[in-house]
Amino acid sequence: MRQAGRYMSEYREIRKKYSLLEICKQPELAVEVTLQPVIAHKVDAAILFADILLPLEPMGAPFSFEAGEGPVVHKPVRSAADVAALRIIDPEEGLGYVLEAIRGVRRELDGKTPLIGFAGAPFTLASYLIEGGKSSNYAIAKRLMYDEPEVWNELMSKLSEVVRRYLRAQIEAGAQAVQLFDSWVGQLSLTDYIEFVQPHVRTILSDVEKTGVPVLHFGTGTDHLLEAQRDAGGTVIGVDWRTPLDKAWKRIGYDRGVQGNLDPILLLASEPILRKRVHEVLERAGGRPGHIFNLGHGIIPQVPPDAVTRVVEMVHEYGIRPTPATSAE
Ligand code: CP3
């Protein structure tokens, strides 16, 4: 999840001097920010500092982050001609700075903490491209999906090919797991997911899983989609915080891992309730191997960094994670 960010003073210091995109595009800065939560909170894995939208610019759809508005795509993609103009990029050329940051983080972490790379899933990327930014109802994207399915499928195919290449390139550069962020896919009904999204996600994941590197398949608001997301692929399926983890895992099947699922807003609650809910997630995981403790979504800027450090400690203290010494016996 977004573990670096505005809730951390170290991050805000760097953001005084550089924009978000400048940090992403300068590997030394991206490496530094990637390491901030590892140093501050002692998390078990680093997540690369980048953004899911980065591939859009080299594909031919530049965007910027506007204060208070989030991402804005300068010329939204809404017609067959707009889709035809998008380029299927070579990640080394268009996104070489991300791959360079991965190599740099791996050097710095020196095998002590694993690094997770990531990309946006085609639906979530398409929603930004078509809407031109954030949306509450995805009306423009859904209309295109329903009424111009050929244009929709062409756009999804292009995005899928870029994401497939990009995730493979990240793995080659040294990412030890990769996460596919389908953050907004919960907006779709099961019928629409199966018809308009699942085949594209399956194309990406069936290929990336051949590398043998774990693939985390993430979404929010996905209670109704869990089985369909599992069928699309992923070594580990992200579980929304509104679904009890044990019920989700049973539905997904114990042959897959699960990730989640603390409500990120609990980081604002007092310590006893926070601890209770952290323990509840761990109890629902039941000590089975294959649970990655995580928040259900990103950390909001109001969160006190101490709460994050405490959650990491709570998970470690819970004590069901075998230490290297005991697991070697
Ligand atoms: O943990 C880390 O080290 C952070 C790396 C990271 C970022 N974006 C940097 C970022 C990751 C994993 C992402 C993924 C991302 N980006 C997603 C998928 C995950 C999710 O949260 O659903 C999405 C949908 C985006 C698109 C995006 N980027 C939005 C909607 C915004 C604006 C949000 C806001 O709060 O204004 C961003 C900006 C962004 N990307 C920030 C960070 C740390 C906010 C901080 C900043 O502006 O400096």
GROMACS .gro file of C-alpha atoms and ligand atoms in nm:
model
  377
    1MET     CA    1   0.000   0.000   0.000
    2ARG     CA    2   0.109   0.362   0.005
    3GLN     CA    3   0.339   0.339   0.304
    4ALA     CA    4   0.547   0.648   0.223
    5GLY     CA    5   0.354   0.972   0.192
    6ARG     CA    6   0.239   1.296   0.341
    7TYR     CA    7   0.175   1.155   0.691
    8MET     CA    8   0.557   1.126   0.726
    9SER     CA    9   0.758   1.441   0.801
   10GLU     CA   10   1.061   1.294   0.618
   11TYR     CA   11   0.845   1.273   0.305
   12ARG     CA   12   0.700   1.622   0.346
   13GLU     CA   13   1.056   1.759   0.374
   14ILE     CA   14   1.145   1.616   0.031
   15ARG     CA   15   0.810   1.732  -0.112
   16LYS     CA   16   0.896   2.091  -0.017
   17LYS     CA   17   1.170   2.078  -0.281
   18TYR     CA   18   1.031   1.837  -0.542
   19SER     CA   19   0.693   1.749  -0.691
   20LEU     CA   20   0.562   1.394  -0.670
   21LEU     CA   21   0.655   1.331  -1.034
   22GLU     CA   22   1.004   1.476  -0.984
   23ILE     CA   23   1.060   1.231  -0.698
   24CYS     CA   24   0.941   0.943  -0.915
   25LYS     CA   25   1.164   1.046  -1.205
   26GLN     CA   26   1.487   1.091  -1.009
   27PRO     CA   27   1.595   0.744  -0.900
   28GLU     CA   28   1.811   0.870  -0.607
   29LEU     CA   29   1.504   1.046  -0.462
   30ALA     CA   30   1.270   0.754  -0.532
   31VAL     CA   31   1.518   0.523  -0.358
   32GLU     CA   32   1.540   0.753  -0.058
   33VAL     CA   33   1.161   0.779  -0.019
   34THR     CA   34   1.113   0.404  -0.069
   35LEU     CA   35   1.345   0.345   0.227
   36GLN     CA   36   1.174   0.599   0.459
   37PRO     CA   37   0.899   0.367   0.592
   38VAL     CA   38   1.140   0.073   0.613
   39ILE     CA   39   1.367   0.279   0.839
   40ALA     CA   40   1.090   0.453   1.035
   41HIS     CA   41   0.848   0.164   1.090
   42LYS     CA   42   1.054  -0.152   1.029
   43VAL     CA   43   0.799  -0.295   0.788
   44ASP     CA   44   0.876  -0.641   0.650
   45ALA     CA   45   0.877  -0.529   0.287
   46ALA     CA   46   0.954  -0.212   0.097
   47ILE     CA   47   0.711  -0.085  -0.165
   48LEU     CA   48   0.872   0.096  -0.452
   49PHE     CA   49   0.803   0.469  -0.457
   50ALA     CA   50   0.631   0.534  -0.791
   51ASP     CA   51   0.272   0.587  -0.904
   52ILE     CA   52   0.034   0.368  -1.102
   53LEU     CA   53  -0.020   0.652  -1.351
   54LEU     CA   54   0.345   0.679  -1.466
   55PRO     CA   55   0.300   0.466  -1.782
   56LEU     CA   56   0.030   0.701  -1.913
   57GLU     CA   57   0.274   0.977  -2.005
   58PRO     CA   58   0.501   0.773  -2.235
   59MET     CA   59   0.189   0.608  -2.383
   60GLY     CA   60   0.086   0.957  -2.499
   61ALA     CA   61  -0.150   1.069  -2.221
   62PRO     CA   62   0.034   1.322  -2.002
   63PHE     CA   63  -0.114   1.409  -1.663
   64SER     CA   64  -0.032   1.615  -1.357
   65PHE     CA   65  -0.123   1.610  -0.990
   66GLU     CA   66  -0.327   1.919  -0.904
   67ALA     CA   67  -0.355   2.032  -0.543
   68GLY     CA   68  -0.689   1.926  -0.397
   69GLU     CA   69  -0.795   1.751  -0.717
   70GLY     CA   70  -0.561   1.455  -0.744
   71PRO     CA   71  -0.448   1.334  -1.086
   72VAL     CA   72  -0.565   1.520  -1.399
   73VAL     CA   73  -0.517   1.365  -1.745
   74HIS     CA   74  -0.471   1.659  -1.982
   75LYS     CA   75  -0.653   1.508  -2.282
   76PRO     CA   76  -0.889   1.229  -2.172
   77VAL     CA   77  -0.920   0.925  -2.400
   78ARG     CA   78  -1.279   0.893  -2.523
   79SER     CA   79  -1.288   0.780  -2.888
   80ALA     CA   80  -1.152   0.505  -3.114
   81ALA     CA   81  -0.904   0.758  -3.256
   82ASP     CA   82  -0.784   0.851  -2.905
   83VAL     CA   83  -0.727   0.483  -2.826
   84ALA     CA   84  -0.548   0.423  -3.158
   85ALA     CA   85  -0.308   0.709  -3.079
   86LEU     CA   86  -0.188   0.546  -2.753
   87ARG     CA   87   0.153   0.384  -2.780
   88ILE     CA   88   0.245   0.040  -2.646
   89ILE     CA   89   0.574   0.130  -2.484
   90ASP     CA   90   0.896  -0.052  -2.411
   91PRO     CA   91   0.938  -0.010  -2.030
   92GLU     CA   92   1.318   0.035  -2.056
   93GLU     CA   93   1.263   0.337  -2.282
   94GLY     CA   94   0.951   0.495  -2.138
   95LEU     CA   95   0.993   0.403  -1.771
   96GLY     CA   96   1.365   0.343  -1.735
   97TYR     CA   97   1.377   0.569  -1.429
   98VAL     CA   98   1.144   0.331  -1.238
   99LEU     CA   99   1.363   0.032  -1.324
  100GLU     CA  100   1.670   0.229  -1.218
  101ALA     CA  101   1.503   0.305  -0.882
  102ILE     CA  102   1.432  -0.068  -0.835
  103ARG     CA  103   1.799  -0.150  -0.893
  104GLY     CA  104   1.900   0.124  -0.650
  105VAL     CA  105   1.660   0.009  -0.376
  106ARG     CA  106   1.780  -0.350  -0.409
  107ARG     CA  107   2.140  -0.233  -0.367
  108GLU     CA  108   2.050  -0.031  -0.057
  109LEU     CA  109   1.838  -0.302   0.104
  110ASP     CA  110   2.114  -0.554   0.039
  111GLY     CA  111   1.888  -0.859   0.070
  112LYS     CA  112   1.768  -0.762   0.420
  113THR     CA  113   1.416  -0.649   0.324
  114PRO     CA  114   1.232  -0.760   0.009
  115LEU     CA  115   1.108  -0.507  -0.245
  116ILE     CA  116   0.757  -0.504  -0.393
  117GLY     CA  117   0.709  -0.347  -0.736
  118PHE     CA  118   0.366  -0.257  -0.875
  119ALA     CA  119   0.148  -0.140  -1.160
  120GLY     CA  120  -0.210  -0.023  -1.201
  121ALA     CA  121  -0.460  -0.273  -1.339
  122PRO     CA  122  -0.620  -0.191  -1.674
  123PHE     CA  123  -0.964  -0.097  -1.535
  124THR     CA  124  -0.823   0.144  -1.278
  125LEU     CA  125  -0.589   0.300  -1.537
  126ALA     CA  126  -0.867   0.319  -1.797
  127SER     CA  127  -1.092   0.493  -1.546
  128TYR     CA  128  -0.837   0.775  -1.504
  129LEU     CA  129  -0.769   0.793  -1.878
  130ILE     CA  130  -1.135   0.818  -1.975
  131GLU     CA  131  -1.269   1.026  -1.686
  132GLY     CA  132  -0.963   1.253  -1.694
  133GLY     CA  133  -0.919   1.225  -1.318
  134LYS     CA  134  -1.094   1.091  -1.011
  135SER     CA  135  -1.463   1.011  -1.039
  136SER     CA  136  -1.747   0.925  -0.806
  137ASN     CA  137  -1.960   0.721  -1.046
  138TYR     CA  138  -1.736   0.635  -1.346
  139ALA     CA  139  -2.017   0.746  -1.575
  140ILE     CA  140  -1.800   0.832  -1.879
  141ALA     CA  141  -1.590   0.517  -1.850
  142LYS     CA  142  -1.892   0.291  -1.801
  143ARG     CA  143  -2.079   0.445  -2.091
  144LEU     CA  144  -1.786   0.372  -2.320
  145MET     CA  145  -1.765   0.018  -2.182
  146TYR     CA  146  -2.136  -0.051  -2.242
  147ASP     CA  147  -2.193   0.128  -2.570
  148GLU     CA  148  -1.859   0.094  -2.747
  149PRO     CA  149  -1.726  -0.242  -2.632
  150GLU     CA  150  -1.478  -0.264  -2.921
  151VAL     CA  151  -1.317   0.065  -2.827
  152TRP     CA  152  -1.320  -0.041  -2.462
  153ASN     CA  153  -1.157  -0.376  -2.537
  154GLU     CA  154  -0.894  -0.217  -2.757
  155LEU     CA  155  -0.805   0.027  -2.478
  156MET     CA  156  -0.798  -0.251  -2.217
  157SER     CA  157  -0.581  -0.469  -2.447
  158LYS     CA  158  -0.328  -0.189  -2.497
  159LEU     CA  159  -0.313  -0.111  -2.126
  160SER     CA  160  -0.280  -0.481  -2.044
  161GLU     CA  161   0.013  -0.526  -2.279
  162VAL     CA  162   0.191  -0.224  -2.129
  163VAL     CA  163   0.125  -0.346  -1.773
  164ARG     CA  164   0.238  -0.701  -1.859
  165ARG     CA  165   0.568  -0.574  -2.004
  166TYR     CA  166   0.613  -0.326  -1.719
  167LEU     CA  167   0.566  -0.586  -1.442
  168ARG     CA  168   0.804  -0.826  -1.619
  169ALA     CA  169   1.062  -0.547  -1.653
  170GLN     CA  170   1.027  -0.464  -1.281
  171ILE     CA  171   1.088  -0.828  -1.193
  172GLU     CA  172   1.392  -0.837  -1.421
  173ALA     CA  173   1.521  -0.521  -1.252
  174GLY     CA  174   1.493  -0.691  -0.912
  175ALA     CA  175   1.138  -0.662  -0.772
  176GLN     CA  176   1.084  -0.966  -0.548
  177ALA     CA  177   0.705  -0.950  -0.560
  178VAL     CA  178   0.470  -0.736  -0.768
  179GLN     CA  179   0.130  -0.592  -0.689
  180LEU     CA  180  -0.145  -0.519  -0.940
  181PHE     CA  181  -0.358  -0.230  -0.809
  182ASP     CA  182  -0.718  -0.250  -0.926
  183SER     CA  183  -0.817   0.012  -0.671
  184TRP     CA  184  -1.151   0.116  -0.821
  185VAL     CA  185  -1.273  -0.213  -0.974
  186GLY     CA  186  -1.522  -0.259  -0.688
  187GLN     CA  187  -1.737  -0.003  -0.873
  188LEU     CA  188  -1.833  -0.273  -1.125
  189SER     CA  189  -2.100  -0.539  -1.089
  190LEU     CA  190  -1.986  -0.901  -1.106
  191THR     CA  191  -2.144  -0.933  -1.451
  192ASP     CA  192  -1.953  -0.635  -1.585
  193TYR     CA  193  -1.627  -0.744  -1.421
  194ILE     CA  194  -1.649  -1.086  -1.584
  195GLU     CA  195  -1.740  -0.946  -1.924
  196PHE     CA  196  -1.524  -0.635  -1.951
  197VAL     CA  197  -1.228  -0.672  -1.714
  198GLN     CA  198  -1.149  -1.027  -1.608
  199PRO     CA  199  -1.015  -1.150  -1.947
  200HIS     CA  200  -0.766  -0.862  -1.958
  201VAL     CA  201  -0.644  -0.910  -1.602
  202ARG     CA  202  -0.610  -1.284  -1.669
  203THR     CA  203  -0.388  -1.213  -1.973
  204ILE     CA  204  -0.152  -1.007  -1.758
  205LEU     CA  205  -0.142  -1.233  -1.454
  206SER     CA  206  -0.114  -1.566  -1.636
  207ASP     CA  207   0.200  -1.433  -1.803
  208VAL     CA  208   0.356  -1.258  -1.502
  209GLU     CA  209   0.295  -1.560  -1.277
  210LYS     CA  210   0.521  -1.765  -1.508
  211THR     CA  211   0.818  -1.577  -1.360
  212GLY     CA  212   0.757  -1.754  -1.027
  213VAL     CA  213   0.759  -1.418  -0.844
  214PRO     CA  214   0.457  -1.373  -0.612
  215VAL     CA  215   0.185  -1.154  -0.759
  216LEU     CA  216  -0.049  -0.963  -0.526
  217HIS     CA  217  -0.389  -0.884  -0.677
  218PHE     CA  218  -0.545  -0.586  -0.500
  219GLY     CA  219  -0.880  -0.409  -0.507
  220THR     CA  220  -1.116  -0.221  -0.274
  221GLY     CA  221  -1.490  -0.262  -0.233
  222THR     CA  222  -1.449  -0.608  -0.385
  223ASP     CA  223  -1.657  -0.836  -0.159
  224HIS     CA  224  -1.876  -0.930  -0.457
  225LEU     CA  225  -1.576  -0.987  -0.685
  226LEU     CA  226  -1.341  -1.200  -0.474
  227GLU     CA  227  -1.392  -1.529  -0.655
  228ALA     CA  228  -1.381  -1.359  -0.995
  229GLN     CA  229  -1.058  -1.179  -0.903
  230ARG     CA  230  -0.910  -1.505  -0.781
  231ASP     CA  231  -1.007  -1.668  -1.112
  232ALA     CA  232  -0.834  -1.383  -1.297
  233GLY     CA  233  -0.512  -1.473  -1.113
  234GLY     CA  234  -0.273  -1.377  -0.837
  235THR     CA  235  -0.066  -1.566  -0.583
  236VAL     CA  236  -0.219  -1.348  -0.313
  237ILE     CA  237  -0.562  -1.181  -0.323
  238GLY     CA  238  -0.617  -0.849  -0.146
  239VAL     CA  239  -0.917  -0.847   0.089
  240ASP     CA  240  -1.121  -0.533   0.147
  241TRP     CA  241  -1.152  -0.432   0.515
  242ARG     CA  242  -1.531  -0.453   0.500
  243THR     CA  243  -1.511  -0.830   0.447
  244PRO     CA  244  -1.400  -1.048   0.743
  245LEU     CA  245  -1.064  -1.199   0.647
  246ASP     CA  246  -1.150  -1.558   0.747
  247LYS     CA  247  -1.470  -1.558   0.538
  248ALA     CA  248  -1.283  -1.412   0.241
  249TRP     CA  249  -1.000  -1.666   0.265
  250LYS     CA  250  -1.246  -1.956   0.279
  251ARG     CA  251  -1.415  -1.827  -0.037
  252ILE     CA  252  -1.084  -1.765  -0.216
  253GLY     CA  253  -0.942  -2.104  -0.116
  254TYR     CA  254  -0.644  -2.185   0.100
  255ASP     CA  255  -0.427  -2.258  -0.204
  256ARG     CA  256  -0.392  -1.879  -0.243
  257GLY     CA  257  -0.250  -1.626  -0.005
  258VAL     CA  258  -0.450  -1.329   0.124
  259GLN     CA  259  -0.348  -0.974   0.203
  260GLY     CA  260  -0.518  -0.735   0.439
  261ASN     CA  261  -0.729  -0.612   0.585
  262LEU     CA  262  -0.721  -0.341   0.852
  263ASP     CA  263  -0.939  -0.037   0.784
  264PRO     CA  264  -0.673   0.233   0.726
  265ILE     CA  265  -0.882   0.485   0.923
  266LEU     CA  266  -0.826   0.277   1.239
  267LEU     CA  267  -0.480   0.438   1.244
  268LEU     CA  268  -0.660   0.746   1.380
  269ALA     CA  269  -0.823   0.552   1.667
  270SER     CA  270  -0.690   0.521   2.021
  271GLU     CA  271  -0.439   0.245   2.086
  272PRO     CA  272  -0.667  -0.008   2.263
  273ILE     CA  273  -0.917  -0.020   1.976
  274LEU     CA  274  -0.639  -0.021   1.718
  275ARG     CA  275  -0.472  -0.314   1.896
  276LYS     CA  276  -0.803  -0.500   1.923
  277ARG     CA  277  -0.867  -0.467   1.551
  278VAL     CA  278  -0.510  -0.562   1.455
  279HIS     CA  279  -0.546  -0.875   1.668
  280GLU     CA  280  -0.884  -0.947   1.514
  281VAL     CA  281  -0.729  -0.953   1.165
  282LEU     CA  282  -0.449  -1.182   1.285
  283GLU     CA  283  -0.694  -1.411   1.463
  284ARG     CA  284  -0.908  -1.437   1.153
  285ALA     CA  285  -0.593  -1.533   0.958
  286GLY     CA  286  -0.563  -1.814   1.213
  287GLY     CA  287  -0.186  -1.852   1.186
  288ARG     CA  288  -0.213  -2.005   0.839
  289PRO     CA  289   0.088  -1.949   0.617
  290GLY     CA  290   0.015  -1.712   0.332
  291HIS     CA  291  -0.136  -1.414   0.514
  292ILE     CA  292   0.026  -1.076   0.449
  293PHE     CA  293  -0.087  -0.831   0.715
  294ASN     CA  294  -0.167  -0.499   0.550
  295LEU     CA  295  -0.403  -0.206   0.551
  296GLY     CA  296  -0.708  -0.227   0.327
  297HIS     CA  297  -0.601   0.094   0.149
  298GLY     CA  298  -0.353   0.384   0.165
  299ILE     CA  299  -0.257   0.584   0.473
  300ILE     CA  300  -0.423   0.926   0.485
  301PRO     CA  301  -0.212   1.237   0.562
  302GLN     CA  302  -0.375   1.293   0.906
  303VAL     CA  303  -0.240   0.964   1.046
  304PRO     CA  304   0.021   1.000   1.323
  305PRO     CA  305   0.333   0.811   1.205
  306ASP     CA  306   0.364   0.654   1.550
  307ALA     CA  307   0.041   0.463   1.493
  308VAL     CA  308   0.198   0.296   1.190
  309THR     CA  309   0.512   0.203   1.386
  310ARG     CA  310   0.291   0.061   1.663
  311VAL     CA  311   0.087  -0.151   1.421
  312VAL     CA  312   0.404  -0.304   1.279
  313GLU     CA  313   0.517  -0.382   1.636
  314MET     CA  314   0.177  -0.530   1.724
  315VAL     CA  315   0.193  -0.764   1.426
  316HIS     CA  316   0.549  -0.870   1.507
  317GLU     CA  317   0.470  -0.917   1.877
  318TYR     CA  318   0.168  -1.131   1.800
  319GLY     CA  319   0.433  -1.394   1.746
  320ILE     CA  320   0.298  -1.637   1.492
  321ARG     CA  321   0.560  -1.548   1.234
  322PRO     CA  322   0.826  -1.818   1.254
  323THR     CA  323   1.174  -1.676   1.299
  324PRO     CA  324   1.440  -1.793   1.050
  325ALA     CA  325   1.593  -2.006   1.327
  326THR     CA  326   1.274  -2.203   1.402
  327SER     CA  327   1.168  -2.237   1.039
  328ALA     CA  328   1.506  -2.391   0.953
  329GLU     CA  329   1.460  -2.675   1.201
  330CP3     O1  330   0.408   0.344  -0.038
  330CP3     C1  331   0.473   0.416  -0.114
  330CP3     O2  332   0.596   0.424  -0.102
  330CP3     C2  333   0.399   0.500  -0.211
  330CP3     C3  334   0.405   0.459  -0.355
  330CP3     C4  335   0.272   0.481  -0.425
  330CP3     C5  336   0.221   0.607  -0.471
  330CP3     N1  337   0.108   0.583  -0.544
  330CP3     C6  338   0.280   0.742  -0.451
  330CP3     C7  339   0.184   0.854  -0.430
  330CP3     C8  340   0.183   0.383  -0.465
  330CP3     C9  341   0.188   0.234  -0.435
  330CP3    C10  342   0.080   0.449  -0.542
  330CP3    C11  343  -0.029   0.376  -0.608
  330CP3    C12  344  -0.144   0.451  -0.657
  330CP3     N2  345  -0.148   0.576  -0.714
  330CP3    C13  346  -0.274   0.397  -0.664
  330CP3    C14  347  -0.310   0.255  -0.625
  330CP3    C15  348  -0.318   0.241  -0.477
  330CP3    C16  349  -0.435   0.309  -0.418
  330CP3     O3  350  -0.414   0.392  -0.329
  330CP3     O4  351  -0.549   0.278  -0.455
  330CP3    C17  352  -0.358   0.496  -0.719
  330CP3    C18  353  -0.507   0.484  -0.741
  330CP3    C19  354  -0.277   0.608  -0.751
  330CP3    C20  355  -0.319   0.735  -0.818
  330CP3    C21  356  -0.296   0.851  -0.729
  330CP3     N3  357  -0.171   0.900  -0.692
  330CP3    C22  358  -0.393   0.933  -0.667
  330CP3    C23  359  -0.542   0.913  -0.676
  330CP3    C24  360  -0.323   1.034  -0.596
  330CP3    C25  361  -0.380   1.155  -0.525
  330CP3    C26  362  -0.420   1.123  -0.388
  330CP3    C27  363  -0.413   1.242  -0.297
  330CP3     O5  364  -0.408   1.215  -0.178
  330CP3     O6  365  -0.413   1.358  -0.341
  330CP3    C28  366  -0.186   1.007  -0.608
  330CP3    C29  367  -0.078   1.084  -0.545
  330CP3    C30  368   0.024   1.004  -0.472
  330CP3     N4  369   0.093   0.900  -0.523
  330CP3    C31  370   0.070   1.032  -0.341
  330CP3    C32  371   0.171   0.936  -0.314
  330CP3    C33  372   0.255   0.924  -0.190
  330CP3    C34  373   0.017   1.146  -0.252
  330CP3    C35  374   0.126   1.230  -0.194
  330CP3    C36  375   0.179   1.345  -0.271
  330CP3     O7  376   0.104   1.416  -0.343
  330CP3     O8  377   0.299   1.372  -0.254
   0.00000   0.00000   0.00000
